[in-house]
Tab-separated table of C-alpha atoms in Angstrom:
chain	number	residue	atom	x	y	z
A	1	MET	CA	0.000	0.000	0.000
A	2	VAL	CA	1.386	3.419	-0.995
A	3	GLN	CA	-0.804	5.992	0.826
A	4	PRO	CA	1.332	9.079	0.123
A	5	LEU	CA	1.102	12.219	2.221
A	6	PHE	CA	1.414	15.623	0.556
A	7	ILE	CA	3.051	18.085	2.928
A	8	PHE	CA	3.077	21.788	2.115
A	9	ALA	CA	6.119	23.488	3.623
A	10	GLU	CA	5.572	27.075	4.702
A	11	SER	CA	8.493	29.447	4.707
A	12	LYS	CA	7.486	30.985	8.052
A	13	ASN	CA	7.913	27.606	9.776
A	14	ILE	CA	11.109	26.687	7.966
A	15	MET	CA	12.736	30.005	8.818
A	16	LYS	CA	11.906	29.433	12.483
A	17	ASN	CA	13.505	25.983	12.202
A	18	GLN	CA	10.109	24.375	12.802
A	19	HIS	CA	10.270	21.525	10.324
A	20	CYS	CA	6.585	20.912	9.967
A	21	GLY	CA	4.054	21.690	7.296
A	22	GLU	CA	0.421	21.563	6.291
A	23	LEU	CA	-1.001	18.216	5.250
A	24	LEU	CA	-2.873	18.639	1.966
A	25	SER	CA	-5.490	16.075	1.009
A	26	GLN	CA	-8.507	17.952	-0.322
A	27	GLN	CA	-8.712	20.893	-2.685
A	28	GLU	CA	-10.013	22.952	0.233
A	29	ASP	CA	-6.798	22.204	2.155
A	30	ILE	CA	-4.753	23.694	-0.674
A	31	GLN	CA	-6.775	26.883	-0.675
A	32	GLU	CA	-6.669	27.262	3.104
A	33	ALA	CA	-2.990	26.456	3.624
A	34	GLY	CA	-1.604	29.686	2.219
A	35	PHE	CA	-0.733	28.054	-1.103
A	36	ASN	CA	-0.073	30.722	-3.761
A	37	ALA	CA	-1.072	29.494	-7.223
A	38	SER	CA	0.760	32.375	-8.890
A	39	LEU	CA	4.139	31.085	-7.686
A	40	GLY	CA	6.155	28.182	-9.009
A	41	THR	CA	5.540	24.846	-7.281
A	42	LYS	CA	8.295	22.401	-6.304
A	43	ILE	CA	7.221	18.804	-5.599
A	44	ILE	CA	9.895	16.646	-3.943
A	45	ILE	CA	9.679	12.851	-4.311
A	46	HIS	CA	12.064	10.681	-2.287
A	47	GLY	CA	13.152	7.201	-3.298
A	48	PHE	CA	13.553	3.741	-1.773
A	49	ARG	CA	13.847	3.826	2.011
A	50	ALA	CA	15.721	0.730	3.168
A	51	LEU	CA	15.385	1.617	6.859
A	52	GLY	CA	11.842	2.993	6.747
A	53	THR	CA	12.914	6.394	8.040
A	54	LYS	CA	12.274	9.939	6.900
A	55	PRO	CA	14.996	11.113	4.473
A	56	SER	CA	17.653	12.964	6.447
A	57	TRP	CA	18.116	15.515	3.658
A	58	ILE	CA	14.465	16.511	3.112
A	59	ASP	CA	14.374	19.509	5.481
A	60	ALA	CA	17.579	20.943	4.019
A	61	LEU	CA	16.256	20.670	0.462
A	62	ILE	CA	12.945	22.303	1.376
A	63	GLN	CA	14.739	25.112	3.190
A	64	ALA	CA	17.130	25.662	0.283
A	65	PHE	CA	14.228	26.193	-2.119
A	66	LEU	CA	12.431	28.558	0.239
A	67	GLU	CA	15.568	30.597	0.876
A	68	VAL	CA	16.413	31.234	-2.771
A	69	ALA	CA	12.995	31.762	-4.362
A	70	ARG	CA	9.363	32.604	-3.636
A	71	VAL	CA	7.867	29.200	-4.381
A	72	ASN	CA	5.454	26.629	-3.033
A	73	VAL	CA	7.226	23.489	-1.820
A	74	ILE	CA	5.399	20.184	-1.393
A	75	ALA	CA	7.108	17.052	-0.087
A	76	VAL	CA	5.610	13.691	-1.015
A	77	ASP	CA	5.940	11.273	1.905
A	78	TRP	CA	5.561	7.727	0.585
A	79	VAL	CA	7.834	6.031	3.110
A	80	GLN	CA	5.185	3.378	3.721
A	81	GLY	CA	5.269	2.317	0.072
A	82	ALA	CA	9.023	2.791	-0.312
A	83	THR	CA	10.044	0.608	2.629
A	84	ALA	CA	10.039	-3.038	1.659
A	85	ALA	CA	12.096	-5.189	-0.640
A	86	TYR	CA	13.330	-3.010	-3.496
A	87	PRO	CA	11.287	-4.887	-6.161
A	88	THR	CA	8.139	-4.189	-4.130
A	89	ALA	CA	8.973	-0.485	-3.993
A	90	VAL	CA	9.440	-0.556	-7.778
A	91	GLU	CA	5.979	-2.109	-8.127
A	92	ASN	CA	4.589	0.826	-6.137
A	93	VAL	CA	6.032	3.405	-8.526
A	94	MET	CA	3.053	3.298	-10.886
A	95	LYS	CA	0.582	3.552	-7.998
A	96	LEU	CA	2.438	6.517	-6.568
A	97	GLY	CA	2.600	8.170	-9.968
A	98	LEU	CA	-1.182	7.959	-10.242
A	99	GLU	CA	-1.621	9.397	-6.739
A	100	ILE	CA	0.663	12.344	-7.473
A	101	SER	CA	-1.057	12.949	-10.810
A	102	SER	CA	-4.404	13.059	-9.040
A	103	PHE	CA	-2.992	15.548	-6.540
A	104	ILE	CA	-1.630	17.740	-9.328
A	105	ARG	CA	-5.115	17.901	-10.834
A	106	LYS	CA	-6.192	19.583	-7.589
A	107	LEU	CA	-3.387	22.104	-8.011
A	108	LEU	CA	-4.481	22.833	-11.566
A	109	ALA	CA	-8.032	23.325	-10.310
A	110	VAL	CA	-6.916	26.208	-8.075
A	111	GLY	CA	-5.106	27.928	-10.935
A	112	VAL	CA	-1.592	26.435	-10.985
A	113	PRO	CA	-0.224	26.367	-14.578
A	114	GLU	CA	1.245	23.033	-15.688
A	115	SER	CA	4.413	24.799	-16.819
A	116	SER	CA	5.064	26.148	-13.292
A	117	ILE	CA	5.300	22.671	-11.735
A	118	HIS	CA	8.816	21.375	-11.036
A	119	LEU	CA	9.236	17.761	-9.887
A	120	ILE	CA	12.421	16.861	-8.005
A	121	GLY	CA	12.856	13.102	-7.837
A	122	VAL	CA	15.549	11.326	-5.854
A	123	SER	CA	16.668	7.868	-7.020
A	124	LEU	CA	13.462	5.853	-7.475
A	125	GLY	CA	11.529	9.103	-7.091
A	126	ALA	CA	13.026	10.308	-10.384
A	127	HIS	CA	11.180	7.597	-12.299
A	128	VAL	CA	8.012	8.378	-10.352
A	129	GLY	CA	8.411	11.923	-11.637
A	130	GLY	CA	8.837	10.568	-15.145
A	131	LEU	CA	5.559	8.663	-14.959
A	132	VAL	CA	3.749	11.721	-13.620
A	133	GLY	CA	5.190	13.734	-16.495
A	134	GLN	CA	3.931	11.128	-18.960
A	135	PHE	CA	0.422	11.362	-17.525
A	136	TYR	CA	0.544	15.091	-18.322
A	137	GLU	CA	1.971	14.417	-21.795
A	138	GLY	CA	5.217	16.267	-21.101
A	139	HIS	CA	3.513	19.586	-20.335
A	140	LEU	CA	4.857	19.965	-16.783
A	141	GLY	CA	7.570	22.579	-16.539
A	142	ARG	CA	10.596	20.717	-15.242
A	143	ILE	CA	11.878	17.473	-13.787
A	144	THR	CA	15.154	17.331	-11.874
A	145	ALA	CA	16.369	13.774	-11.299
A	146	LEU	CA	18.916	13.311	-8.519
A	147	ASP	CA	20.865	10.146	-9.350
A	148	PRO	CA	17.870	8.335	-10.885
A	149	ALA	CA	17.726	4.684	-9.846
A	150	GLY	CA	19.477	2.134	-12.053
A	151	PRO	CA	18.333	-1.321	-10.848
A	152	LYS	CA	15.210	-2.398	-12.791
A	153	TYR	CA	15.438	0.726	-14.990
A	154	THR	CA	18.646	0.634	-17.029
A	155	ARG	CA	17.069	-1.685	-19.611
A	156	ALA	CA	13.515	-0.377	-19.215
A	157	SER	CA	11.716	1.289	-22.103
A	158	PRO	CA	11.282	5.101	-22.066
A	159	GLU	CA	7.628	4.543	-21.164
A	160	GLU	CA	8.691	2.759	-17.969
A	161	ARG	CA	11.315	5.243	-16.775
A	162	LEU	CA	12.249	8.889	-16.885
A	163	ASP	CA	13.029	10.254	-20.346
A	164	PRO	CA	13.288	13.707	-22.000
A	165	GLY	CA	9.680	13.671	-23.184
A	166	ASP	CA	8.313	13.733	-19.628
A	167	ALA	CA	8.538	17.528	-19.135
A	168	LEU	CA	9.380	20.705	-20.997
A	169	PHE	CA	12.862	20.426	-19.466
A	170	VAL	CA	14.346	17.290	-17.917
A	171	GLU	CA	17.754	17.313	-16.216
A	172	ALA	CA	19.517	14.523	-14.357
A	173	ILE	CA	22.515	14.513	-12.024
A	174	HIS	CA	24.458	11.229	-12.025
A	175	THR	CA	26.768	10.344	-9.126
A	176	ASP	CA	26.608	6.539	-8.700
A	177	SER	CA	26.170	5.123	-12.190
A	178	ASP	CA	28.224	2.018	-11.388
A	179	ASN	CA	25.979	0.966	-8.498
A	180	PHE	CA	22.557	2.322	-7.468
A	181	GLY	CA	22.267	4.993	-10.165
A	182	ILE	CA	21.370	4.624	-13.827
A	183	ARG	CA	24.160	4.680	-16.422
A	184	ILE	CA	22.222	5.913	-19.424
A	185	PRO	CA	21.163	9.518	-20.080
A	186	VAL	CA	17.499	10.125	-19.265
A	187	GLY	CA	17.037	13.888	-19.685
A	188	HIS	CA	17.623	16.705	-22.091
A	189	ILE	CA	20.824	17.350	-20.130
A	190	ASP	CA	22.554	14.675	-18.035
A	191	TYR	CA	25.225	15.938	-15.648
A	192	TYR	CA	27.865	13.326	-14.782
A	193	LEU	CA	29.637	14.617	-11.684
A	194	ASN	CA	33.262	13.442	-11.581
A	195	GLY	CA	32.386	11.020	-14.360
A	196	GLY	CA	29.151	9.952	-12.674
A	197	LYS	CA	30.693	7.576	-10.135
A	198	ASP	CA	33.220	7.352	-7.283
A	199	GLN	CA	32.626	10.785	-5.775
A	200	PRO	CA	35.542	12.485	-3.976
A	201	GLY	CA	35.186	12.367	-0.216
A	202	CYS	CA	33.168	9.131	-0.248
A	203	PRO	CA	34.698	6.054	1.428
A	204	ARG	CA	36.138	3.412	-0.887
A	205	LEU	CA	36.426	0.655	1.724
A	206	ILE	CA	33.522	-1.616	2.706
A	207	LEU	CA	34.512	-1.362	6.376
A	208	TYR	CA	32.724	2.030	6.378
A	209	GLY	CA	29.466	0.099	6.107
A	210	TYR	CA	26.328	2.023	5.156
A	211	GLN	CA	28.261	5.135	4.087
A	212	TYR	CA	30.311	2.993	1.705
A	213	LEU	CA	27.074	1.805	0.093
A	214	ILE	CA	25.118	5.047	-0.075
A	215	CYS	CA	27.571	7.982	-0.175
A	216	ASP	CA	28.032	8.189	-3.960
A	217	HIS	CA	24.292	7.769	-4.565
A	218	MET	CA	23.270	10.468	-2.101
A	219	ARG	CA	25.962	12.901	-3.260
A	220	ALA	CA	23.551	14.084	-5.979
A	221	VAL	CA	21.103	15.300	-3.313
A	222	HIS	CA	23.684	17.045	-1.142
A	223	PHE	CA	25.322	18.563	-4.196
A	224	TYR	CA	21.996	19.921	-5.470
A	225	ILE	CA	21.197	21.454	-2.079
A	226	SER	CA	24.608	23.122	-2.117
A	227	VAL	CA	24.059	24.411	-5.662
A	228	LEU	CA	20.793	26.045	-4.594
A	229	LYS	CA	22.413	27.705	-1.575
A	230	ASP	CA	25.797	28.707	-3.008
A	231	SER	CA	26.597	31.313	-5.618
A	232	CYS	CA	29.444	29.556	-7.440
A	233	PRO	CA	28.429	28.648	-11.019
A	234	MET	CA	28.291	24.900	-11.653
A	235	MET	CA	28.866	24.828	-15.400
A	236	ALA	CA	29.249	21.551	-17.287
A	237	PHE	CA	30.681	20.643	-20.672
A	238	PRO	CA	29.542	18.164	-23.333
A	239	CYS	CA	32.051	15.418	-24.069
A	240	SER	CA	32.193	11.827	-25.290
A	241	SER	CA	33.629	10.647	-21.949
A	242	TYR	CA	35.000	11.910	-18.651
A	243	LYS	CA	38.439	10.650	-19.683
A	244	ASN	CA	38.397	12.868	-22.758
A	245	PHE	CA	37.093	15.761	-20.669
A	246	LEU	CA	40.043	15.485	-18.255
A	247	ALA	CA	42.411	15.157	-21.218
A	248	GLY	CA	41.393	18.623	-22.383
A	249	HIS	CA	39.500	17.571	-25.500
A	250	CYS	CA	36.171	19.245	-24.604
A	251	LEU	CA	36.720	22.927	-23.964
A	252	ASP	CA	33.485	24.663	-24.955
A	253	CYS	CA	29.783	24.025	-25.444
A	254	PHE	CA	29.258	25.143	-29.037
A	255	ASP	CA	28.245	21.632	-30.083
A	256	PRO	CA	25.364	21.222	-29.325
A	257	PHE	CA	24.576	24.259	-27.151
A	258	LEU	CA	25.838	27.092	-29.389
A	259	LEU	CA	26.656	30.114	-27.215
A	260	SER	CA	25.915	28.816	-23.709
A	261	CYS	CA	26.935	26.006	-21.371
A	262	PRO	CA	24.411	24.170	-19.168
A	263	THR	CA	24.511	25.327	-15.566
A	264	LEU	CA	23.042	23.571	-12.550
A	265	GLY	CA	20.543	25.460	-10.443
A	266	LEU	CA	17.204	27.091	-11.145
A	267	LEU	CA	17.932	28.928	-14.396
A	268	ASP	CA	15.323	28.230	-17.064
A	269	ASN	CA	16.431	25.269	-19.190
A	270	GLY	CA	19.707	25.135	-17.286
A	271	GLY	CA	20.699	28.521	-18.695
A	272	LEU	CA	20.426	27.345	-22.306
A	273	ASN	CA	18.975	29.858	-24.750
A	274	MET	CA	17.690	27.492	-27.431
A	275	LYS	CA	14.286	27.109	-29.042
A	276	THR	CA	14.691	23.351	-29.405
A	277	LEU	CA	16.565	21.522	-26.671
A	278	PRO	CA	18.814	18.594	-27.574
A	279	ARG	CA	18.098	15.274	-25.876
A	280	GLU	CA	20.212	12.905	-23.780
A	281	VAL	CA	23.357	15.045	-23.896
A	282	LYS	CA	26.058	13.896	-21.490
A	283	VAL	CA	27.870	16.785	-19.837
A	284	TYR	CA	30.717	16.604	-17.336
A	285	LEU	CA	32.106	18.604	-14.452
A	286	ALA	CA	34.376	17.943	-11.494
A	287	THR	CA	33.607	18.851	-7.892
A	288	ALA	CA	35.382	19.176	-4.568
A	289	ALA	CA	35.034	16.510	-1.882
A	290	SER	CA	32.720	18.529	0.366
A	291	ALA	CA	30.236	21.405	0.311
A	292	PRO	CA	30.090	23.825	-1.370
A	293	TYR	CA	31.792	21.528	-3.929
A	294	CYS	CA	33.024	24.517	-5.982
A	295	VAL	CA	36.024	24.042	-8.263
A	296	HIS	CA	37.467	25.690	-11.352
A	297	HIS	CA	38.247	23.866	-14.596
A	298	THR	CA	41.364	25.159	-16.342
A	299	LEU	CA	43.129	23.999	-19.495
A	300	VAL	CA	46.910	23.690	-19.167
A	301	GLU	CA	49.262	23.095	-22.089
A	302	PHE	CA	52.978	22.608	-22.646
A	303	HIS	CA	54.401	23.324	-26.109
A	304	LEU	CA	57.771	21.703	-26.802
A	305	GLN	CA	60.361	23.616	-28.811
A	306	GLN	CA	61.425	20.428	-30.536
A	307	ARG	CA	60.208	16.860	-30.867
A	308	ARG	CA	61.537	14.206	-28.526
A	309	ALA	CA	62.332	10.577	-29.255
A	310	SER	CA	60.270	9.216	-26.337
A	311	ASP	CA	57.046	9.990	-24.483
A	312	THR	CA	57.334	12.924	-22.079
A	313	ASN	CA	55.363	12.852	-18.822
A	314	ILE	CA	54.818	16.298	-17.321
A	315	GLU	CA	53.137	17.167	-14.018
A	316	ILE	CA	51.740	20.678	-13.584
A	317	THR	CA	50.837	22.066	-10.154
A	318	PHE	CA	49.019	25.298	-9.319
A	319	LEU	CA	50.087	26.800	-5.986
A	320	THR	CA	48.617	29.377	-3.626
A	321	SER	CA	49.739	30.221	-0.102
A	322	ASN	CA	47.429	27.550	1.338
A	323	SER	CA	46.506	25.140	-1.461
A	324	SER	CA	47.827	23.151	-4.376
A	325	ALA	CA	46.293	21.194	-7.242
A	326	SER	CA	47.987	19.037	-9.851
A	327	THR	CA	47.461	17.205	-13.087
A	328	SER	CA	49.783	15.319	-15.394
A	329	PHE	CA	49.778	14.392	-19.058
A	330	ILE	CA	51.971	12.690	-21.616
A	331	ILE	CA	53.335	14.325	-24.735
A	332	PRO	CA	53.661	11.389	-27.151
A	333	LYS	CA	57.019	10.936	-28.840
A	334	GLN	CA	57.537	13.032	-31.957
A	335	GLN	CA	54.667	15.331	-30.980
A	336	MET	CA	54.931	18.917	-29.805
A	337	LEU	CA	51.906	19.521	-27.565
A	338	GLY	CA	50.628	18.063	-24.316
A	339	LYS	CA	47.504	19.223	-22.491
A	340	GLY	CA	45.059	18.364	-19.753
A	341	LEU	CA	42.466	19.777	-17.403
A	342	LEU	CA	43.550	21.034	-13.996
A	343	ILE	CA	40.834	21.080	-11.312
A	344	HIS	CA	41.508	23.618	-8.545
A	345	SER	CA	39.644	25.357	-5.732
A	346	ALA	CA	41.029	28.898	-6.032
A	347	PRO	CA	40.154	31.082	-9.050
A	348	LEU	CA	42.848	31.175	-11.713
A	349	CYS	CA	43.617	34.827	-10.953
A	350	GLN	CA	44.463	33.844	-7.359
A	351	ILE	CA	47.012	31.197	-8.369
A	352	GLU	CA	50.399	32.544	-7.312
A	353	SER	CA	52.747	30.173	-9.107
A	354	VAL	CA	52.931	27.124	-11.324
A	355	MET	CA	55.337	24.221	-10.841
A	356	LEU	CA	56.338	21.929	-13.697
A	357	GLN	CA	58.066	18.609	-13.218
A	358	HIS	CA	59.169	15.808	-15.533
A	359	HIS	CA	58.309	12.276	-14.377
A	360	HIS	CA	60.441	9.426	-15.662
A	361	LYS	CA	59.455	5.817	-15.846
A	362	PHE	CA	61.820	4.356	-13.284
A	363	TRP	CA	63.298	1.800	-15.673
A	364	LYS	CA	63.999	4.446	-18.333
A	365	ARG	CA	65.566	7.176	-16.244
A	366	LYS	CA	68.770	8.467	-17.769
A	367	LYS	CA	71.113	10.955	-16.169
A	368	ASP	CA	72.115	12.390	-19.527
A	369	GLU	CA	68.589	12.809	-20.893
A	370	PRO	CA	68.261	16.303	-22.402
A	371	PRO	CA	66.114	18.871	-20.591
A	372	ILE	CA	62.571	19.606	-21.684
A	373	ILE	CA	62.296	23.064	-23.244
A	374	GLY	CA	59.075	24.798	-24.175
A	375	HIS	CA	56.254	27.179	-23.276
A	376	PHE	CA	53.461	26.893	-20.708
A	377	CYS	CA	49.953	28.150	-21.553
A	378	THR	CA	46.647	28.135	-19.713
A	379	ALA	CA	43.016	29.298	-19.955
A	380	PRO	CA	39.863	28.808	-17.877
A	381	LEU	CA	36.963	26.849	-19.353
A	382	PRO	CA	35.032	27.443	-21.504
A	383	VAL	CA	37.807	28.241	-23.982
A	384	ASP	CA	36.579	30.351	-26.873
A	385	LYS	CA	38.183	29.265	-30.148
A	386	ASN	CA	38.793	32.936	-30.978
A	387	GLU	CA	40.352	33.690	-27.600
A	388	LYS	CA	44.102	33.397	-27.129
A	389	MET	CA	45.577	31.258	-24.377
A	390	MET	CA	47.550	33.005	-21.652
A	391	CYS	CA	51.161	31.894	-22.210
A	392	LEU	CA	54.100	32.716	-19.966
A	393	PRO	CA	56.655	34.740	-21.935
A	394	GLN	CA	59.625	32.837	-20.544
A	395	VAL	CA	61.012	29.771	-22.254
A	396	MET	CA	60.768	27.052	-19.607
A	397	THR	CA	63.525	24.489	-19.136
A	398	ILE	CA	62.663	21.423	-17.073
A	399	THR	CA	65.625	19.308	-16.042
A	400	ASN	CA	65.529	15.652	-15.096
A	401	HIS	CA	65.639	16.060	-11.351
A	402	ASN	CA	64.392	19.499	-10.375
A	403	PRO	CA	60.864	20.897	-10.534
A	404	LEU	CA	60.596	24.315	-12.144
A	405	LEU	CA	58.681	27.032	-10.264
A	406	GLN	CA	57.370	30.096	-12.070
A	407	ASN	CA	55.203	33.003	-10.918
A	408	LEU	CA	51.754	33.110	-12.494
A	409	ASN	CA	50.233	36.583	-12.538
A	410	ILE	CA	46.784	36.568	-14.137
A	411	GLN	CA	44.467	39.521	-13.675
A	412	CYS	CA	41.004	38.975	-12.224
A	413	ASP	CA	38.126	40.086	-14.434
């Protein structure tokens, strides 16, 4: 039995740290609860509840919405139907979808436009949102899927799971695609954080128990809450894979987004200014290990003055007075350019110096190997094809044993 509860969260209670709300069951309840049909409406749908408890993140998500926008927020409590064996919870998805659809009809009856309704589905709740969107023939405004569930859904048809046709704009954040989350794209835009799996800061050893199992999956929720509350732009970039993204092969968003890059948050259509949205586009971004998760993506390049007879492994480190961040790449033999993406916490204009170091393979190290001579260049993403890289004027000489340190003075915009 599903028996969902629809709880209307009022900003006056949330701001007083009174985490309670109005229970809405009849149309009269909606009208009497202070619900404002002229505002946007956020409907939050949790997922499978293995322990039968209230989601620990629900209050924080509600509060984040109410702090950043004048909106109605409704939480769907279906813990009773979500707590059982996972296959049983999956069987309840259709029933819950019908219940939520019936509730939305009551919202429409009091003057709520379909296009102002935003469903936020977590894990299994994302596919519930997809079914609700289907019932309204894709006319609801937005669906945000927070690591949509993978088990039972990866091979499901679009009619059985979330897909881009379920709302005017569908976005998904993937954080656990190798375990509880779905691997395939299910929205107009699919954000794969740190490649969509193995999130930084999450335990990698099973001895951490429940956190080992759930941390990657729940990172999507905590990340989204942080995005709503924090001002740092979370821009993502289309690419064929996270490996190619880190290798510096995907530097702008022109294909397929023309002049804009998708940005997480509450911007219409993820900040994309396009009449027709593309579908199932995989976009990538890196994050820090903890809130607010903000990082900067910067292209770094090293241009050799002359070709070398063997592969050249170069490590590049950005340094500030209290932080450092590194990346490394290989310049293949007989080629002149090596590049990669450097992920760092401080803005590029606050980086004080750059350190370059040559790494030998231990069995190939030669004392008489010639130094590496060339130029270092860098630019923050997105990199406009018509915009020049910032290159240090000095010719840089990296010897076999000693790292080279150079000041990096880039003006802030």
